[in-house]
Amino acid sequence: MDYVAAVDVGGTTMKGGFIARDGTILHFERRPTPRAEGPDRVIEAVSTFVTDLSRPRNGVQSGDPGEGRPVGVGVAVPGLVTPTHAVFAAAFGWRDVPAAAFAGPLADGDLPVALGHDVRSAGEAELAYGGGGRDVLYLPIGTGIAGAVVLSGSLYGGAGGWAGQIGHIPVWPDGAACGCGQRGCLAAYASGSAVAARCEVGSAEEVVRLVASGDARAAKVWADAVEALAVALATYTLTLDPAEIVIGGGVSLAGDVLLVPLRERLAARLSFRPAPAIRASGLGPRAGLLGAGLLAWRAASDVSPRPTT
Amino acid sequence: MDYVAAVDVGGTTMKGGFIARDGTILHFERRPTPRAEGPDRVIEAVSTFVTDLSRPRNGVQSGDPGEGRPVGVGVAVPGLVTPTHAVFAAAFGWRDVPAAAFAGPLADGDLPVALGHDVRSAGEAELAYGGGGRDVLYLPIGTGIAGAVVLSGSLYGGAGGWAGQIGHIPVWPDGAACGCGQRGCLAAYASGSAVAARCEVGSAEEVVRLVASGDARAAKVWADAVEALAVALATYTLTLDPAEIVIGGGVSLAGDVLLVPLRERLAARLSFRPAPAIRASGLGPRAGLLGAGLLAWRAASDVSPRPTT
């Protein structure tokens, strides 16, 4: 059975695996993203992960395909991304990293390696496997925040392919400093890394646990995050009139702790029109990996068959 | 020669006229919008205007078509609009006004009367006659503010046709009260009516004159308007990555007094990507009337020819 290899490079964790054409995840593993060690070490870690996944296998790992090697590799990264370059990623300090840098020794080989944007790819996965509608904002909230803007049933990329940078819209202009260089960005209040930092704990999961336990400080940080999201989603709703907003990423695992107050605050910020429905993604944090898999399938089918002469 | 009648219902002025298929304005007149006299008086004034324009003519007015009557009527109004109803308009206090109310005695007649959104119609006119591009925000600033969202060469309406309510996105959340019931809306700082009110003068034109003459208070009001626009356009740019932003409406006649500081402030609010080009509409305040004309042409061509039996 043909399969592809995929790596979704998140802010704290890289998810990698093998994916069948129907979206079945045949193999899954996580590795830490060595973000603290600098831009080059992250590139190297991705390249190593890609190389390891691309080796021919013979079924030694449980859940692996029986044998063979992947027919393509997809790498999904955050920031501003083109098919040839990771143009900018605030999370890693990347500027103009060529796609070949992530492919390592495969770059000159015959295995197609596709680079894409993590959230747009995840949005493609939501469209393909998640049962999304025609006019939907898909908003994964993980270490960072970006949106996949689905309009009339297709992902919209904008004039230059840079649409969906919703994590960096100014919700409280001139407010908290953001890693991107702007102030008051949505991500500075509502990303997983921001809520953890503002609460001085290690992760957004810990913040959610503290909120559930009645911790006052965590409750305030969480309320600020929900309010920032409500402002951003009110703006999106007034601009693009979506039928539905789908929250994904690690923070969506908070479930009703996030969704119930967010629905209430979004409705409160819209005076003359109803709020669209808000739900958590059914794919959860797997959407990014499935999206990287779609990149790989596309790259694999773009490769012309070899002449047999 | 066939022509249509069109009425563009602005916050202070109604513009009406006859329009040829190629966009030539054959006749043009203005009437005041009796906004201060309440919702019903405005509806009545529109209906009277439509009725007057729909009468058979015989060329008594200079510039009129020689004879005949229009083949269709288009009425463009602000707010939330469907083909059958003006659902909500903060400017006039309208809620669920049926389209027939604007047509008056024509409603039961054989002259097709089309209702549409003023800014979306103006956006259609920009696309048809203004030389706009494929991924453009067309933002008329008049008494109010709304946007026509042009994506991949087409006007995007959203899931329910309510996209483009950019005048009511929160730029300074919880800031100045807006007529729509929300706080901190773009229109509360940057619409023509807002800058006039904040400067305590009669019109945005007067504010522009005061700015040019060095008046300190007018300069502050204008700077606030520019900053609010910069925040809104930064948000739009990050979300939808337009190639160009085209400012229209009466306030666009301010020209460089608006455009020069706006370009500078938008660039300052974007740290990791370039700002799109910003220009004033070539159609200026005529875009709304031309848009109402397009509604009328569409309605006229939807009418099946009568059977001749």
XYZ file of C-alpha atoms in Angstrom:
618
model
C 0.000 0.000 0.000
C 1.294 3.425 -0.914
C 1.790 5.892 1.902
C 3.433 9.252 2.488
C 5.596 10.604 5.288
C 4.541 13.831 6.982
C 6.038 16.188 9.547
C 4.080 18.977 11.236
C 6.554 21.350 12.893
C 4.844 22.860 15.929
C 6.275 25.380 18.369
C 7.058 22.842 21.065
C 6.507 19.468 19.398
C 7.100 18.028 15.953
C 4.563 15.414 14.917
C 5.591 12.942 12.268
C 4.113 9.859 10.732
C 2.974 7.822 7.773
C -0.396 8.508 6.215
C -2.503 6.492 3.792
C -4.389 8.104 0.934
C -7.662 7.999 2.880
C -6.159 9.890 5.830
C -5.495 6.882 8.031
C -2.450 7.541 10.230
C -0.342 4.365 9.906
C 2.468 5.468 12.175
C 2.784 8.393 14.567
C 5.609 9.815 16.623
C 6.443 13.043 18.403
C 9.785 14.705 18.876
C 10.508 17.910 20.778
C 11.078 21.037 18.686
C 14.478 22.358 19.880
C 13.290 25.934 19.633
C 15.457 27.203 22.508
C 18.578 26.027 20.652
C 18.109 28.459 17.795
C 16.868 28.634 14.206
C 19.451 26.267 12.679
C 18.945 23.497 15.222
C 15.222 23.422 14.474
C 15.922 23.141 10.737
C 18.373 20.313 11.453
C 15.869 18.495 13.679
C 13.212 18.678 10.954
C 15.665 17.428 8.360
C 16.671 14.493 10.598
C 13.015 13.619 11.255
C 12.269 13.698 7.515
C 15.314 11.536 6.760
C 14.363 8.969 9.408
C 10.793 8.714 8.113
C 11.978 8.339 4.509
C 14.159 5.305 5.038
C 13.023 2.033 3.529
C 11.292 -0.035 6.234
C 10.437 -3.642 6.697
C 7.678 -3.601 9.235
C 9.685 -3.707 12.432
C 7.569 -1.072 14.145
C 4.066 -1.904 15.229
C 1.617 -0.023 13.065
C 4.139 0.599 10.305
C 3.322 -0.255 6.739
C 4.651 -3.711 6.024
C 7.531 -2.630 3.854
C 8.668 -0.150 1.253
C 9.220 3.536 1.645
C 6.957 6.597 1.382
C 6.043 7.908 -2.077
C 6.374 11.513 -0.946
C 7.175 13.702 2.039
C 5.224 16.725 3.322
C 6.621 19.258 5.773
C 4.247 21.800 7.336
C 5.754 24.819 9.099
C 4.333 28.014 10.634
C 4.799 31.605 9.454
C 4.889 32.981 5.939
C 5.531 30.041 3.618
C 5.799 29.539 -0.129
C 6.357 26.182 -1.871
C 10.065 27.048 -2.113
C 10.801 28.936 1.124
C 9.867 29.406 4.775
C 9.928 33.165 4.325
C 9.379 34.209 7.925
C 8.578 32.419 11.176
C 8.591 34.481 14.360
C 8.425 31.318 16.477
C 11.784 30.023 15.222
C 13.558 33.142 14.019
C 13.531 31.862 10.431
C 13.963 34.130 7.428
C 14.060 32.807 3.856
C 14.876 29.186 4.637
C 14.837 27.185 1.359
C 12.607 24.106 1.257
C 15.619 21.919 0.494
C 17.018 22.668 3.973
C 14.188 20.639 5.510
C 14.678 17.701 3.175
C 18.308 17.088 4.071
C 19.929 14.332 1.981
C 16.642 13.788 0.102
C 16.911 17.179 -1.559
C 18.833 15.824 -4.516
C 17.090 12.470 -4.550
C 14.022 11.154 -6.305
C 11.602 11.425 -3.357
C 9.361 14.476 -3.766
C 9.405 16.732 -0.683
C 6.737 19.426 -0.372
C 6.852 22.431 1.948
C 3.654 24.123 3.073
C 2.042 26.283 5.697
C 0.984 24.345 8.787
C -2.379 26.022 9.235
C -3.368 26.198 5.597
C -2.454 22.526 5.299
C -4.486 21.763 8.420
C -7.361 23.679 6.849
C -7.072 21.474 3.752
C -7.232 18.457 6.060
C -10.366 19.864 7.730
C -11.915 20.267 4.283
C -10.863 16.783 3.191
C -11.507 14.797 6.373
C -13.210 17.051 8.957
C -16.623 17.663 7.400
C -16.191 21.451 7.207
C -18.636 23.687 5.367
C -18.336 26.133 2.488
C -17.690 29.379 4.393
C -15.673 28.558 7.462
C -12.820 29.945 9.492
C -10.635 27.144 10.744
C -8.541 28.538 13.592
C -5.963 26.230 15.173
C -4.673 27.557 18.493
C -1.383 26.003 19.506
C 1.949 27.596 20.339
C 0.862 30.259 17.846
C -2.384 31.112 16.068
C -3.157 31.313 12.363
C -6.341 30.764 10.408
C -7.344 28.824 7.330
C -9.851 31.008 5.498
C -12.319 28.770 3.657
C -14.543 30.747 1.280
C -17.132 29.176 -1.022
C -15.659 25.762 -0.303
C -12.023 26.587 -1.092
C -9.078 27.705 0.946
C -8.332 31.332 0.129
C -4.667 32.316 0.028
C -4.827 36.008 -0.867
C -2.911 37.921 -3.522
C 0.461 36.566 -2.391
C -0.528 33.437 -0.483
C -0.272 35.169 2.884
C -3.896 35.287 3.971
C -4.908 33.897 7.348
C -2.374 35.631 9.628
C -5.161 36.082 12.160
C -2.851 35.481 15.116
C -1.260 38.836 14.368
C -4.278 41.055 13.893
C -4.319 43.864 16.462
C -7.094 43.103 18.958
C -5.866 45.611 21.544
C -3.823 47.974 19.345
C -0.665 49.179 21.105
C -1.221 46.470 23.754
C 1.050 43.581 24.746
C 4.258 43.110 22.744
C 4.196 40.136 20.369
C 7.144 38.097 19.115
C 6.326 39.274 15.577
C 7.342 42.845 16.373
C 3.819 44.261 16.515
C 1.801 45.065 19.621
C -1.617 43.878 20.781
C -1.780 40.846 18.484
C -4.384 38.151 19.134
C -1.570 35.612 19.645
C -0.040 37.753 22.409
C -3.156 37.065 24.521
C -4.668 33.831 23.288
C -1.982 31.499 21.918
C -1.022 28.479 23.987
C 2.411 29.960 24.643
C 0.927 33.330 25.648
C -1.562 31.954 28.188
C 1.168 29.753 29.695
C 3.612 32.663 29.916
C 1.035 35.075 31.333
C 0.166 32.473 33.969
C 3.848 31.618 34.555
C 3.310 27.894 34.050
C 4.721 25.445 31.541
C 1.800 24.902 29.184
C -1.712 25.926 28.198
C -2.926 22.547 29.536
C -1.736 23.577 32.997
C -3.594 26.869 32.695
C -6.790 24.979 31.813
C -6.304 22.713 34.836
C -5.781 25.752 37.085
C -8.923 27.405 35.666
C -10.886 24.231 36.430
C -9.519 24.207 39.982
C -10.698 27.772 40.599
C -7.331 29.546 40.477
C -8.065 33.282 40.273
C -4.984 34.286 38.315
C -5.479 31.556 35.724
C -9.131 32.570 35.439
C -8.079 36.143 34.627
C -5.519 35.024 32.015
C -8.112 32.707 30.460
C -10.788 35.426 30.415
C -8.326 37.782 28.678
C -7.605 35.105 26.081
C -11.318 34.485 25.489
C -11.970 38.236 25.180
C -9.143 38.676 22.667
C -10.541 35.767 20.638
C -14.039 37.298 20.810
C -12.716 40.616 19.433
C -10.869 38.829 16.622
C -13.832 36.619 15.752
C -16.237 39.586 15.809
C -13.937 41.310 13.317
C -13.743 38.192 11.147
C -17.509 37.690 11.280
C -18.269 41.291 10.287
C -15.710 41.151 7.473
C -16.412 37.705 5.991
C -19.746 36.449 7.389
C -18.716 32.813 7.974
C -21.301 30.082 8.562
C -19.086 28.466 11.153
C -15.866 28.907 13.101
C -13.911 25.739 13.899
C -11.290 25.964 16.653
C -8.457 23.459 16.391
C -5.009 22.880 17.798
C -3.960 21.878 21.284
C -5.906 24.656 23.010
C -9.168 23.374 21.440
C -8.811 20.325 23.686
C -9.974 22.628 26.515
C -13.441 22.044 25.049
C -16.288 23.799 26.826
C -13.879 25.670 29.114
C -13.034 27.578 25.932
C -16.143 27.276 23.767
C -18.874 28.218 26.250
C -17.434 31.611 27.313
C -16.193 32.297 23.762
C -19.694 31.864 22.293
C -21.070 34.180 24.973
C -18.419 36.881 24.461
C -18.639 36.787 20.658
C -22.424 37.228 20.764
C -21.959 40.140 23.209
C -19.634 41.890 20.760
C -22.080 41.685 17.835
C -25.050 44.027 18.166
C -26.864 43.823 14.851
C -26.200 40.380 13.491
C -26.161 36.855 14.956
C -22.880 35.145 15.757
C -21.839 32.171 13.633
C -21.629 28.740 15.253
C -18.364 27.902 17.012
C -17.226 24.311 17.462
C -14.041 22.411 18.207
C -12.382 20.565 15.337
C -13.077 16.852 15.174
C -9.531 16.290 13.931
C -7.974 18.112 16.891
C -4.200 18.433 16.850
C -3.944 15.692 14.174
C -5.142 18.146 11.518
C -1.635 19.533 11.057
C -0.114 16.115 10.408
C -2.927 15.144 8.046
C -2.388 18.468 6.258
C 1.327 17.749 5.865
C 0.251 14.375 4.457
C -1.936 16.110 1.876
C 1.067 18.206 0.809
C 2.998 14.983 0.319
C 0.222 13.285 -1.665
C 0.018 16.313 -3.927
C 3.791 16.297 -4.447
C 3.774 12.552 -5.131
C 1.080 12.860 -7.793
C 2.887 15.796 -9.433
C 5.858 13.548 -10.194
C 5.676 12.239 -13.740
C 6.126 8.499 -14.150
C 9.607 7.579 -15.321
C 10.023 6.502 -18.928
C 10.676 2.754 -19.023
C 13.115 2.815 -21.940
C -31.415 53.769 -26.361
C -32.233 51.647 -23.324
C -31.355 53.067 -19.934
C -32.044 52.320 -16.283
C -32.939 54.505 -13.332
C -30.798 54.294 -10.219
C -30.947 55.711 -6.704
C -28.053 55.528 -4.247
C -29.380 56.318 -0.775
C -26.578 57.928 1.193
C -26.671 59.125 4.778
C -27.070 62.805 3.922
C -27.727 62.815 0.165
C -29.624 60.612 -2.252
C -28.078 60.464 -5.697
C -30.348 59.490 -8.565
C -30.060 59.312 -12.312
C -30.291 57.478 -15.592
C -27.490 55.195 -16.669
C -26.665 53.633 -20.021
C -25.453 50.061 -20.335
C -21.836 51.191 -20.694
C -21.956 53.137 -17.416
C -22.513 56.571 -18.940
C -24.538 58.730 -16.535
C -27.220 60.325 -18.761
C -28.943 62.300 -16.044
C -27.934 63.061 -12.461
C -29.660 64.709 -9.541
C -29.255 64.921 -5.801
C -31.889 65.186 -3.110
C -31.352 65.470 0.622
C -31.911 62.318 2.671
C -34.440 63.366 5.347
C -32.681 61.263 7.961
C -33.581 63.559 10.874
C -37.284 63.073 10.099
C -37.232 59.399 10.954
C -37.148 55.978 9.273
C -40.480 56.222 7.436
C -39.797 59.632 5.897
C -36.570 58.324 4.365
C -38.410 55.345 2.857
C -41.048 57.742 1.488
C -38.390 60.036 0.008
C -36.707 57.099 -1.758
C -40.046 55.879 -3.095
C -40.884 59.378 -4.421
C -37.446 59.670 -6.055
C -37.882 56.252 -7.708
C -41.369 57.156 -8.913
C -40.190 60.468 -10.391
C -37.313 58.792 -12.235
C -39.564 56.050 -13.589
C -42.073 58.335 -15.357
C -42.096 58.322 -19.116
C -40.065 61.280 -20.410
C -39.871 63.140 -23.631
C -36.509 64.814 -23.506
C -37.410 68.067 -21.771
C -34.372 67.925 -19.480
C -30.945 68.562 -20.873
C -28.964 65.368 -20.837
C -32.021 63.176 -20.567
C -32.509 60.312 -22.914
C -34.660 61.482 -25.805
C -37.797 59.711 -24.783
C -39.148 56.544 -23.267
C -38.831 55.270 -19.732
C -36.211 53.225 -17.905
C -36.127 49.458 -18.413
C -35.374 48.830 -14.764
C -34.784 50.562 -11.449
C -31.991 49.924 -8.953
C -32.036 51.120 -5.367
C -28.851 50.865 -3.292
C -29.120 51.269 0.474
C -26.704 50.851 3.399
C -26.789 48.269 6.182
C -27.670 44.594 5.988
C -29.562 44.071 2.744
C -31.055 41.110 0.917
C -32.766 41.249 -2.498
C -36.116 41.324 -0.668
C -35.445 43.391 2.458
C -33.381 46.154 4.007
C -32.818 44.039 7.100
C -31.012 46.585 9.252
C -29.615 50.077 8.735
C -28.238 51.879 11.774
C -28.058 55.152 9.813
C -31.833 55.290 9.283
C -33.221 53.116 12.065
C -34.554 50.596 9.526
C -35.429 47.036 10.419
C -36.876 44.561 7.895
C -38.105 47.067 5.337
C -39.468 45.147 2.312
C -38.029 46.068 -1.079
C -41.507 46.972 -2.341
C -41.606 49.897 0.111
C -38.889 51.658 -1.905
C -40.651 51.073 -5.211
C -43.880 52.795 -4.234
C -46.553 52.557 -6.945
C -44.172 50.563 -9.158
C -44.256 47.599 -6.807
C -47.225 46.029 -8.557
C -46.251 47.244 -12.001
C -44.189 45.756 -14.771
C -41.011 47.758 -14.152
C -38.426 45.580 -12.390
C -37.092 47.209 -9.214
C -33.974 45.732 -7.611
C -32.795 46.387 -4.067
C -29.143 45.985 -3.150
C -26.394 46.959 -0.771
C -24.863 50.334 -1.565
C -21.263 49.331 -0.984
C -21.405 45.908 -2.572
C -23.070 47.519 -5.583
C -20.388 50.208 -5.637
C -17.814 47.439 -5.497
C -19.445 45.830 -8.544
C -19.186 49.195 -10.285
C -15.491 49.400 -9.373
C -15.018 45.941 -10.883
C -17.012 46.814 -14.007
C -15.833 50.375 -14.655
C -13.009 51.225 -12.216
C -10.196 48.955 -13.351
C -9.898 47.109 -10.031
C -7.757 44.012 -9.580
C -8.439 40.450 -8.506
C -7.829 40.705 -4.748
C -8.938 44.122 -3.607
C -10.705 45.780 -0.732
C -12.900 48.571 -1.991
C -13.715 50.774 1.009
C -16.067 53.706 0.438
C -16.002 56.194 3.300
C -19.065 58.401 3.378
C -21.611 59.020 6.118
C -20.849 55.430 7.086
C -18.200 52.875 6.109
C -18.573 49.439 4.570
C -16.319 47.406 2.336
C -16.692 45.454 -0.876
C -14.496 42.380 -0.496
C -13.175 41.373 -3.928
C -11.453 37.983 -3.857
C -10.033 36.224 -6.920
C -11.852 38.718 -9.130
C -15.326 38.340 -7.615
C -17.241 40.140 -4.930
C -17.478 37.875 -1.894
C -20.762 38.016 0.031
C -20.182 35.506 2.820
C -22.416 32.681 3.995
C -25.478 34.915 4.306
C -24.557 37.846 2.064
C -23.431 39.975 4.997
C -19.704 40.185 4.420
C -17.992 43.573 4.247
C -19.313 45.212 7.436
C -15.868 46.652 7.981
C -17.231 49.928 9.352
C -18.305 48.022 12.443
C -15.219 45.998 13.238
C -13.864 46.905 16.679
C -10.655 48.893 16.170
C -10.545 50.193 19.725
C -12.662 47.582 21.527
C -14.853 49.126 24.227
C -14.022 52.577 22.792
C -16.379 55.208 21.381
C -20.078 54.327 21.167
C -21.316 53.626 17.625
C -24.848 54.039 16.272
C -24.941 50.292 15.633
C -24.966 49.512 19.356
C -21.355 48.310 19.549
C -18.363 50.242 20.872
C -15.056 51.144 19.246
C -16.185 50.542 15.654
C -14.067 51.872 12.797
C -17.013 54.026 11.662
C -17.187 55.706 15.086
C -13.752 57.257 14.382
C -13.341 57.433 10.634
C -16.703 57.830 8.900
C -17.552 61.202 7.419
C -20.278 61.727 10.010
C -17.933 60.745 12.876
C -15.111 63.109 11.919
C -17.610 65.954 11.456
C -19.266 65.250 14.816
C -15.967 64.859 16.679
C -14.844 68.186 15.193
C -18.266 69.793 15.848
C -18.617 71.002 12.268
C -21.178 70.222 9.575
C -19.282 67.890 7.276
C -16.111 65.901 6.677
C -15.220 68.400 3.924
C -15.085 71.143 6.560
C -12.806 68.994 8.703
C -10.462 68.507 5.736
C -10.414 72.277 5.136
C -9.624 72.891 8.829
C -6.826 70.307 8.704
C -5.351 72.076 5.676
C -5.548 75.422 7.497
C -3.565 74.062 10.457
C -6.416 73.777 12.983
C -5.073 71.703 15.893
C -8.364 70.127 16.919
C -9.211 69.081 13.368
C -5.702 67.664 13.012
C -6.263 65.486 16.096
C -9.653 64.252 14.872
C -8.154 63.481 11.460
C -5.151 61.676 12.972
C -7.536 59.547 15.063
C -9.522 58.688 11.933
C -6.351 57.759 10.033
C -5.125 55.622 12.940
C -8.449 53.782 13.187
C -8.310 53.119 9.443
C -4.721 51.894 9.760
C -5.733 49.405 12.472
C -8.659 48.161 10.382
C -6.570 47.867 7.217
C -3.757 46.086 9.071
C -6.336 43.560 10.259
C -7.774 43.181 6.759
C -4.308 42.815 5.234
C -3.222 40.136 7.700
C -6.498 38.248 7.246
C -6.951 38.436 3.462
C -3.652 39.601 1.915
C -5.128 42.005 -0.677
C -3.057 43.302 -3.586
C -4.647 46.714 -3.275
C -6.965 48.813 -1.124
C -9.151 51.336 -2.948
C -10.700 54.101 -0.848
C -13.903 55.575 -2.245
C -16.816 57.714 -1.107
C -16.917 61.388 -0.265
C -14.036 61.229 2.221
C -11.725 59.848 -0.508
C -11.949 63.278 -2.151
C -9.573 64.439 0.615
C -6.871 62.791 -1.557
C -3.352 62.968 -0.195
C -4.549 64.509 3.073
C -5.941 61.046 3.716
C -3.761 58.742 1.639
C -0.269 59.929 2.597
C -0.644 59.521 6.390
C -2.749 56.379 5.942
C -0.026 54.638 3.910
C 2.525 55.622 6.546
C 0.409 54.423 9.499
C -0.558 51.124 7.827
C 3.080 50.305 7.106
C 3.950 51.144 10.736
C 1.366 48.641 11.981
C 2.725 45.745 9.892
C 6.028 44.370 11.139
C 6.667 41.257 9.085
C 4.982 41.824 5.764
C 4.716 44.743 3.329
C 1.582 46.863 3.175
C -0.607 46.617 0.080
C -0.961 49.649 -2.184
C -3.637 52.177 -1.190
C -5.246 54.455 -3.776
C -8.351 56.581 -4.149
C -11.138 55.286 -6.366
C -11.248 56.734 -9.854
C -15.050 56.604 -9.747
C -15.242 58.583 -6.499
C -18.720 59.119 -5.069
C -20.315 58.130 -8.429
C -19.527 54.454 -7.729
C -22.672 54.046 -5.626
C -24.955 55.360 -8.358
C -23.244 53.246 -11.011
C -23.647 50.266 -8.682
C -27.367 50.923 -8.285
C -27.469 51.083 -12.096
C -25.861 47.632 -12.307
C -28.572 46.287 -9.967
C -31.153 47.722 -12.337
C -29.517 46.260 -15.458
C -29.395 42.865 -13.803
C -33.068 43.108 -12.833
C -34.010 44.236 -16.347
C -32.244 41.298 -17.973
C -33.855 38.856 -15.498
C -37.290 39.800 -16.813
C -38.436 37.285 -19.383
C -39.769 38.721 -22.616
C -43.563 38.773 -22.730
C -45.220 36.131 -24.897
C -46.592 37.828 -28.017
C -49.725 35.650 -28.325
